[in-house]
mmCIF file of C-alpha atoms and ligand atoms in Angstrom:
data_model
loop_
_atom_site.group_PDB
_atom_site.id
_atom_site.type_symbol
_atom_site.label_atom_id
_atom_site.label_comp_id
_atom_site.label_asym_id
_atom_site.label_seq_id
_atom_site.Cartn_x
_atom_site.Cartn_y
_atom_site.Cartn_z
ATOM 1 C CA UNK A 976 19.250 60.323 -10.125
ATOM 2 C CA UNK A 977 21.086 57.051 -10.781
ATOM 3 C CA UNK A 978 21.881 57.158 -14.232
ATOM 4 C CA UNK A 979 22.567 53.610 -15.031
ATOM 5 C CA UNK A 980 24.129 51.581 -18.294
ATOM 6 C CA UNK A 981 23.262 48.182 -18.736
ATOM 7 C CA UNK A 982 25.075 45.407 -21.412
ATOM 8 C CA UNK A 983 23.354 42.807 -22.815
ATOM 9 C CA UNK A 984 24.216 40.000 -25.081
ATOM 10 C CA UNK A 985 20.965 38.226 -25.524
ATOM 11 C CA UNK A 986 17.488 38.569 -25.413
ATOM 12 C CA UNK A 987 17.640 41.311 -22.767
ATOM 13 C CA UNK A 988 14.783 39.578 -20.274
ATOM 14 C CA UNK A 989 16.506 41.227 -17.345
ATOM 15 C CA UNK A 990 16.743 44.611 -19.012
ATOM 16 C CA UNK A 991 13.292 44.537 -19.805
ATOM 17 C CA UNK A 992 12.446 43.955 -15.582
ATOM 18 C CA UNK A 993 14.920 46.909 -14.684
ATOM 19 C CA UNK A 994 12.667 48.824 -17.604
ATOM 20 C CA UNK A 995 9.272 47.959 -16.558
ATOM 21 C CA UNK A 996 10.196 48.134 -12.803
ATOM 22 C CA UNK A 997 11.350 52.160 -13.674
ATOM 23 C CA UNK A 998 8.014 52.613 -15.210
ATOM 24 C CA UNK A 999 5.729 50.995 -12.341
ATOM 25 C CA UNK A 1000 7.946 52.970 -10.078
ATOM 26 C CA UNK A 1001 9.262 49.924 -7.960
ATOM 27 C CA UNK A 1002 13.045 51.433 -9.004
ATOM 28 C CA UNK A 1003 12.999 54.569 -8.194
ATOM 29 C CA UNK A 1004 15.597 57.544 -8.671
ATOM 30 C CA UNK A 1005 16.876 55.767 -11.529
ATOM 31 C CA UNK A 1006 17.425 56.559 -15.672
ATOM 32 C CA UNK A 1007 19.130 53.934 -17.950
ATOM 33 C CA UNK A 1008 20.970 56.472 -20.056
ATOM 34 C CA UNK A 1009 22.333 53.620 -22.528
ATOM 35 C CA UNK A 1010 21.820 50.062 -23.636
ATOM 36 C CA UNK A 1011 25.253 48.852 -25.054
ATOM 37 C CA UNK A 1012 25.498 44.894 -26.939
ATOM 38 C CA UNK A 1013 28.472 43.309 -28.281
ATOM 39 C CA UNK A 1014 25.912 41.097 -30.383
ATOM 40 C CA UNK A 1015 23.979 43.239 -33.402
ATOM 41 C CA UNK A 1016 21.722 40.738 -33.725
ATOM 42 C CA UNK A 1017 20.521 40.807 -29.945
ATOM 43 C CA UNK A 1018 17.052 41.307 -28.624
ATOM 44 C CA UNK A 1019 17.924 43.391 -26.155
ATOM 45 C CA UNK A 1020 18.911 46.231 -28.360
ATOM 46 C CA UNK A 1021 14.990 46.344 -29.349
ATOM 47 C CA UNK A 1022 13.899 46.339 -26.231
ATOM 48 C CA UNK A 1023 15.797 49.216 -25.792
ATOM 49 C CA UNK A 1024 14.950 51.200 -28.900
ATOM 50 C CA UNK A 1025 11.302 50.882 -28.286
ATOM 51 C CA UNK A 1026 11.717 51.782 -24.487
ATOM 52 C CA UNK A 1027 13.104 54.998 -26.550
ATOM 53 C CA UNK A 1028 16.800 54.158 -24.589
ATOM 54 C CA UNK A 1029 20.086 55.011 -26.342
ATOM 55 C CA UNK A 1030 21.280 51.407 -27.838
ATOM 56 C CA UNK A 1031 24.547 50.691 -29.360
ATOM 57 C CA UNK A 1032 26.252 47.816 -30.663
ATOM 58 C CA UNK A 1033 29.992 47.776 -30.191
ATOM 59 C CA UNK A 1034 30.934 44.079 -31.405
ATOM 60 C CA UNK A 1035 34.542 42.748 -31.055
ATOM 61 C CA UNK A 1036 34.210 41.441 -34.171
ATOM 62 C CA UNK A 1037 34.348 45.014 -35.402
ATOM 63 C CA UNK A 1038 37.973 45.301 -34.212
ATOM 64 C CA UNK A 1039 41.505 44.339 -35.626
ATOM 65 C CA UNK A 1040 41.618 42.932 -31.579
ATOM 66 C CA UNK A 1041 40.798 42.646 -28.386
ATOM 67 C CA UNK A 1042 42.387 45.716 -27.422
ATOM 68 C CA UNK A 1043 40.682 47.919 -30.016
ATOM 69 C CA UNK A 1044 37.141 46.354 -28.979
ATOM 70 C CA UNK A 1045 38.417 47.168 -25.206
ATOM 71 C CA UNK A 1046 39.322 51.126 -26.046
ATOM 72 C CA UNK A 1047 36.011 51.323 -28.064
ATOM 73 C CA UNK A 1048 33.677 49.775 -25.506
ATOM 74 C CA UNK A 1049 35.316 52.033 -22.924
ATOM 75 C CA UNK A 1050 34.877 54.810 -24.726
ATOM 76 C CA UNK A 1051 31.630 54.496 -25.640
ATOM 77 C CA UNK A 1052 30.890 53.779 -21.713
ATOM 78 C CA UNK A 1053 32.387 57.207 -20.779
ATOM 79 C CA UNK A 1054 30.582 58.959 -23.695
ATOM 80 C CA UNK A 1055 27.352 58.151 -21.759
ATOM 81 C CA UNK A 1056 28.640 58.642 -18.291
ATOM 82 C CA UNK A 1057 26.946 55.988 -16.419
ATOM 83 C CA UNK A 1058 26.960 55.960 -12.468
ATOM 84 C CA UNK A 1059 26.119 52.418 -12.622
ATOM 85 C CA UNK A 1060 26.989 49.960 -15.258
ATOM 86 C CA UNK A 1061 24.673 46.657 -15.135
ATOM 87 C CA UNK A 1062 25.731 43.561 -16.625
ATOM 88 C CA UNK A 1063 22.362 42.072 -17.689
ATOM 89 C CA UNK A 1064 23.224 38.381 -19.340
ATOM 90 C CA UNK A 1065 26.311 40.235 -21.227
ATOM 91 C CA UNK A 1066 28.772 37.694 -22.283
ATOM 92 C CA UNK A 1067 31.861 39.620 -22.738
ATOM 93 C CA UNK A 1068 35.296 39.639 -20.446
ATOM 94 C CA UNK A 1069 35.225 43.106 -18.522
ATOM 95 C CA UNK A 1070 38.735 44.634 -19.489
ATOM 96 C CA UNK A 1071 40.385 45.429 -16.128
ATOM 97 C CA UNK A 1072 40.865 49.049 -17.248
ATOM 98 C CA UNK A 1073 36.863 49.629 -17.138
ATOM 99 C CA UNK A 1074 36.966 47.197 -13.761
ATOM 100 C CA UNK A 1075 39.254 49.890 -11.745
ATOM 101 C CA UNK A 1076 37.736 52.804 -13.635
ATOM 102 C CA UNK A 1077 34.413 51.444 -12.145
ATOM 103 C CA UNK A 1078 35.088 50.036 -8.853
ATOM 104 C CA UNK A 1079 32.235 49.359 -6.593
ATOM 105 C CA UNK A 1080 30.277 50.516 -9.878
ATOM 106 C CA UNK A 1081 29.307 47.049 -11.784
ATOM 107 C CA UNK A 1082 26.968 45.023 -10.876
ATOM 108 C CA UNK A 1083 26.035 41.495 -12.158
ATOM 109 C CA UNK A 1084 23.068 39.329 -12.234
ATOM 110 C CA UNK A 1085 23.949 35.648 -12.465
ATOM 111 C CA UNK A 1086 21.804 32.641 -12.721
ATOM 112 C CA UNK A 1087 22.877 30.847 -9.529
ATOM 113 C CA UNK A 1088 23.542 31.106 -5.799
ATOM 114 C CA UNK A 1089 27.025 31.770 -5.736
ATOM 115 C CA UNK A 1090 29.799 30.526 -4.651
ATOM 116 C CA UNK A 1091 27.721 27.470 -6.746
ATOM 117 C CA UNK A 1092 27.794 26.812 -10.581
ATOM 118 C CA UNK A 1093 29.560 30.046 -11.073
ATOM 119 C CA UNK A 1094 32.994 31.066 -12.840
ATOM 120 C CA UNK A 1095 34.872 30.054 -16.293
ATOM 121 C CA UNK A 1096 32.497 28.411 -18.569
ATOM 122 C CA UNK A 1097 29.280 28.764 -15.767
ATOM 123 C CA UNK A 1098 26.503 30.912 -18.166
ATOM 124 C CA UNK A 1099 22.884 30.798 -19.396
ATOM 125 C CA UNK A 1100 22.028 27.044 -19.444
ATOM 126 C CA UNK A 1101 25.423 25.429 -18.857
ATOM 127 C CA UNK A 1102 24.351 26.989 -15.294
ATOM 128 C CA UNK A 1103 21.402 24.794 -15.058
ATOM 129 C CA UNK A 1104 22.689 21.879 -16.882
ATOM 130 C CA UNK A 1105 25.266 21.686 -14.217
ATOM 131 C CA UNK A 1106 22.855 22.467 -11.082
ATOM 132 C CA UNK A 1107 20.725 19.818 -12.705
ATOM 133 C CA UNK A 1108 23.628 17.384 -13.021
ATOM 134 C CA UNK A 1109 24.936 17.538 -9.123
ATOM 135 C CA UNK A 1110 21.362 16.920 -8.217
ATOM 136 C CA UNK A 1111 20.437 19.978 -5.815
ATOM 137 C CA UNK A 1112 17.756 20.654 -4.758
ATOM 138 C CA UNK A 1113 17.279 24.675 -4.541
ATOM 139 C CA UNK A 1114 19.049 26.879 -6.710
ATOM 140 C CA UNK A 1115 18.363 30.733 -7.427
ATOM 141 C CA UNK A 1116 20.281 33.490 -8.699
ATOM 142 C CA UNK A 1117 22.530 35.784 -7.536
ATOM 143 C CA UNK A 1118 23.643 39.976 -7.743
ATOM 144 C CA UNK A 1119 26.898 40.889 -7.435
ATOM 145 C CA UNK A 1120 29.460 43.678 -7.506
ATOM 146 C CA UNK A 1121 32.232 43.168 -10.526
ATOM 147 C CA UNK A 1122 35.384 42.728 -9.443
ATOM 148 C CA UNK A 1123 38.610 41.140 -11.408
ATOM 149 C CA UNK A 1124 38.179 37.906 -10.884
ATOM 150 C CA UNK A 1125 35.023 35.821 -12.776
ATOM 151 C CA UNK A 1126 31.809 36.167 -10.271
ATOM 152 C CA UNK A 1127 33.551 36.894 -7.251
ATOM 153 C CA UNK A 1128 32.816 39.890 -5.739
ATOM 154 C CA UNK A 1129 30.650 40.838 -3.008
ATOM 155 C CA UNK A 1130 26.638 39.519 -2.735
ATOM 156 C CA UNK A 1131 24.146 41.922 -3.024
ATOM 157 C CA UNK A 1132 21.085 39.892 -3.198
ATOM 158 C CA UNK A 1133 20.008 36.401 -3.895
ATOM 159 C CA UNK A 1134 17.338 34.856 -4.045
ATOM 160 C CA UNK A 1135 16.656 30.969 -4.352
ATOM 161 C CA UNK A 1136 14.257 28.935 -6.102
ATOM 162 C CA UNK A 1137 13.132 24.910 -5.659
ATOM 163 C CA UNK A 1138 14.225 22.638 -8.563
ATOM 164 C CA UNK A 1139 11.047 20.230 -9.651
ATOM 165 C CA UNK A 1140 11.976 16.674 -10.308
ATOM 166 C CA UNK A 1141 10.717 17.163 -13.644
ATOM 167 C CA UNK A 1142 12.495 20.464 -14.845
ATOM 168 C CA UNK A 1143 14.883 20.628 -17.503
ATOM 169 C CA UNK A 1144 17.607 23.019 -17.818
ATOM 170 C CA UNK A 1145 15.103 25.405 -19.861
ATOM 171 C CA UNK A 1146 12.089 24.613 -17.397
ATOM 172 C CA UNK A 1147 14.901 25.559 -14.840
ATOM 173 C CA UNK A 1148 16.272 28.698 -16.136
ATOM 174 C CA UNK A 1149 12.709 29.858 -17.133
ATOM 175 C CA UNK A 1150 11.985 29.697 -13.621
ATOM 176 C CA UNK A 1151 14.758 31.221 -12.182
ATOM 177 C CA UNK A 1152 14.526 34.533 -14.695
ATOM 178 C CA UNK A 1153 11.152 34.944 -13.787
ATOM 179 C CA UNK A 1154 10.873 34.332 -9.769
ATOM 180 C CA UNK A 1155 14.842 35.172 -9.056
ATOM 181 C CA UNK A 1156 16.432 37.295 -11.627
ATOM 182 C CA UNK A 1157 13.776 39.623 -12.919
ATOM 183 C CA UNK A 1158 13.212 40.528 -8.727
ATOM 184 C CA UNK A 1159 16.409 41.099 -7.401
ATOM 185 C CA UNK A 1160 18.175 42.699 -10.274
ATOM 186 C CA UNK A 1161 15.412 45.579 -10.173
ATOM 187 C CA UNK A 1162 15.234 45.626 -6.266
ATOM 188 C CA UNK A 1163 19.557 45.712 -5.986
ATOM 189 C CA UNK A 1164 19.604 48.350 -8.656
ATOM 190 C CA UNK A 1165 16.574 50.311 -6.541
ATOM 191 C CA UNK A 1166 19.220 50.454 -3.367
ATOM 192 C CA UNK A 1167 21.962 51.548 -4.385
ATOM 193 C CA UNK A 1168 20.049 54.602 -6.543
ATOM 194 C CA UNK A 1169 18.461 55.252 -3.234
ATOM 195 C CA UNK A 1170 21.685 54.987 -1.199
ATOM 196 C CA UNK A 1171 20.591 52.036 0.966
ATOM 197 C CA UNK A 1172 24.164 49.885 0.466
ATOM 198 C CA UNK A 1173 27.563 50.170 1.224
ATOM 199 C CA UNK A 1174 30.999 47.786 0.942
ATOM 200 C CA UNK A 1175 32.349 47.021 4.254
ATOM 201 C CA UNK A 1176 35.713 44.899 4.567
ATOM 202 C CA UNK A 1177 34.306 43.023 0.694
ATOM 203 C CA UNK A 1178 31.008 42.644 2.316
ATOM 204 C CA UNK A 1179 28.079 44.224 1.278
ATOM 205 C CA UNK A 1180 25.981 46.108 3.976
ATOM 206 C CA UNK A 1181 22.187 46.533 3.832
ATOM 207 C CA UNK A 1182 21.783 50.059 5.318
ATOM 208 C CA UNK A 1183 18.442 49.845 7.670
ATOM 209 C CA UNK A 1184 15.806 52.932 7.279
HETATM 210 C C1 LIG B 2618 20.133 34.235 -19.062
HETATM 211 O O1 LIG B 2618 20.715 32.941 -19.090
HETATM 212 C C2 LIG B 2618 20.164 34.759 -17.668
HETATM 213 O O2 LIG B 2618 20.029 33.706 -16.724
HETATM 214 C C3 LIG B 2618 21.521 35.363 -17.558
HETATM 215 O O3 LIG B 2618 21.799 35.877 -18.857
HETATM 216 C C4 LIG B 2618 21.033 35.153 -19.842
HETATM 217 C C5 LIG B 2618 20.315 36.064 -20.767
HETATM 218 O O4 LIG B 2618 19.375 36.808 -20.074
HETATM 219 N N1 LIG B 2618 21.542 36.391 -16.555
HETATM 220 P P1 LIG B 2618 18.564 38.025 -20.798
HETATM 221 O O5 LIG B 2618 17.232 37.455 -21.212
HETATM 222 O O6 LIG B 2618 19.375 38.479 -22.006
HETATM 223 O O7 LIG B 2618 18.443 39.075 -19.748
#
């Protein structure tokens, strides 16, 4: 059993997929022992409580610094011993400490194809602002392994989605949670519970049957 954390910020749309995809059974071999926000006021944290999941606020703005907010979030992490810890919309800096602690272990879902509209400054609808602004024409989202650097390491899924003529950034990013996001961040955590991925040489490797 896979027991996962995942981190919100927001109003915790993709924790609410991996949730209902555990109870239709499409992830399998999976429990979400925790939901931890740095933002009180967050939506996700409901979502959790009434899902009856273990949810937890730990807010830098409870801390004298940075540092403090990094030991507390890391200790909460360990309290609930997470296999897996998913970053679902959670706008916090990983501190490095948690990023070796957790190699291989982090996974991310973010609104684009990457290597596109992704990095410093690239989240929620600055995403599709920008995607929207250089004019392409498919766009999609993106799971990924957390590594040091800002949405770099390796691909686990992706899946795109056609930009309209007539979408906005919100039309856009409504689009791409619900056909791109809310499917692959379910189906990526799904393999690795059920042991169906592996790293090889930074490349992620789709195990077949
Ligand atoms: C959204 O912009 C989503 O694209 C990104 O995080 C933001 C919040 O999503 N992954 P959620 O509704 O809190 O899951």
């Amino acid at each position: 059993m896979l027991k996962i954390l995942v981190c919100v910020s927001g109003g915790g749309t993709n924790l609410q997929a991996v949730i209902d995809a555990a109870a239709k059974g499409t992830v399998t071999n999976t429990q979400i022992v925790g939901v931890i926000s740095n933002n009180q006021n967050a939506y996700a944290l409901e979502r959790a409580k009434q899902a009856g999941i273990p949810a937890f606020c730990v807010s830098p703005k409870a801390y004298a610094d940075r540092e403090e907010f990094n030991r507390a979030f890391l200790e909460k992490t360990e309290e609930l011993q997470p296999d897996l810890i998913v970053l679902a919309g959670f706008l916090v800096v990983i501190p490095k400490e948690m990023i070796r602690k957790y190699a291989n272990r982090i996974i991310n879902i973010h609104p684009s194809l990457i290597p596109s509209f992704c990095g410093t400054g690239f989240y929620g609808l600055k995403v599709h602002e920008a995607a929207l602004e250089r004019g392409v024409k498919v766009t999609g989202a993106t799971v990924h392994f957390v590594d040091e650097g800002t949405d770099t390491g390796p691909i686990i899924l992706q899946k795109p989605v056609m930009v309209n003529e007539d979408d906005t950034p919100e039309s856009l990013q409504k689009r791409v949670m619900e056909q791109a996001e809310w499917v692959i961040l379910p189906e990526a955590i799904d393999r690795i519970a059920n042991g169906k991925i592996r790293i090889e040489n930074g490349k992620v490797i789709q195990k077949t049957e």
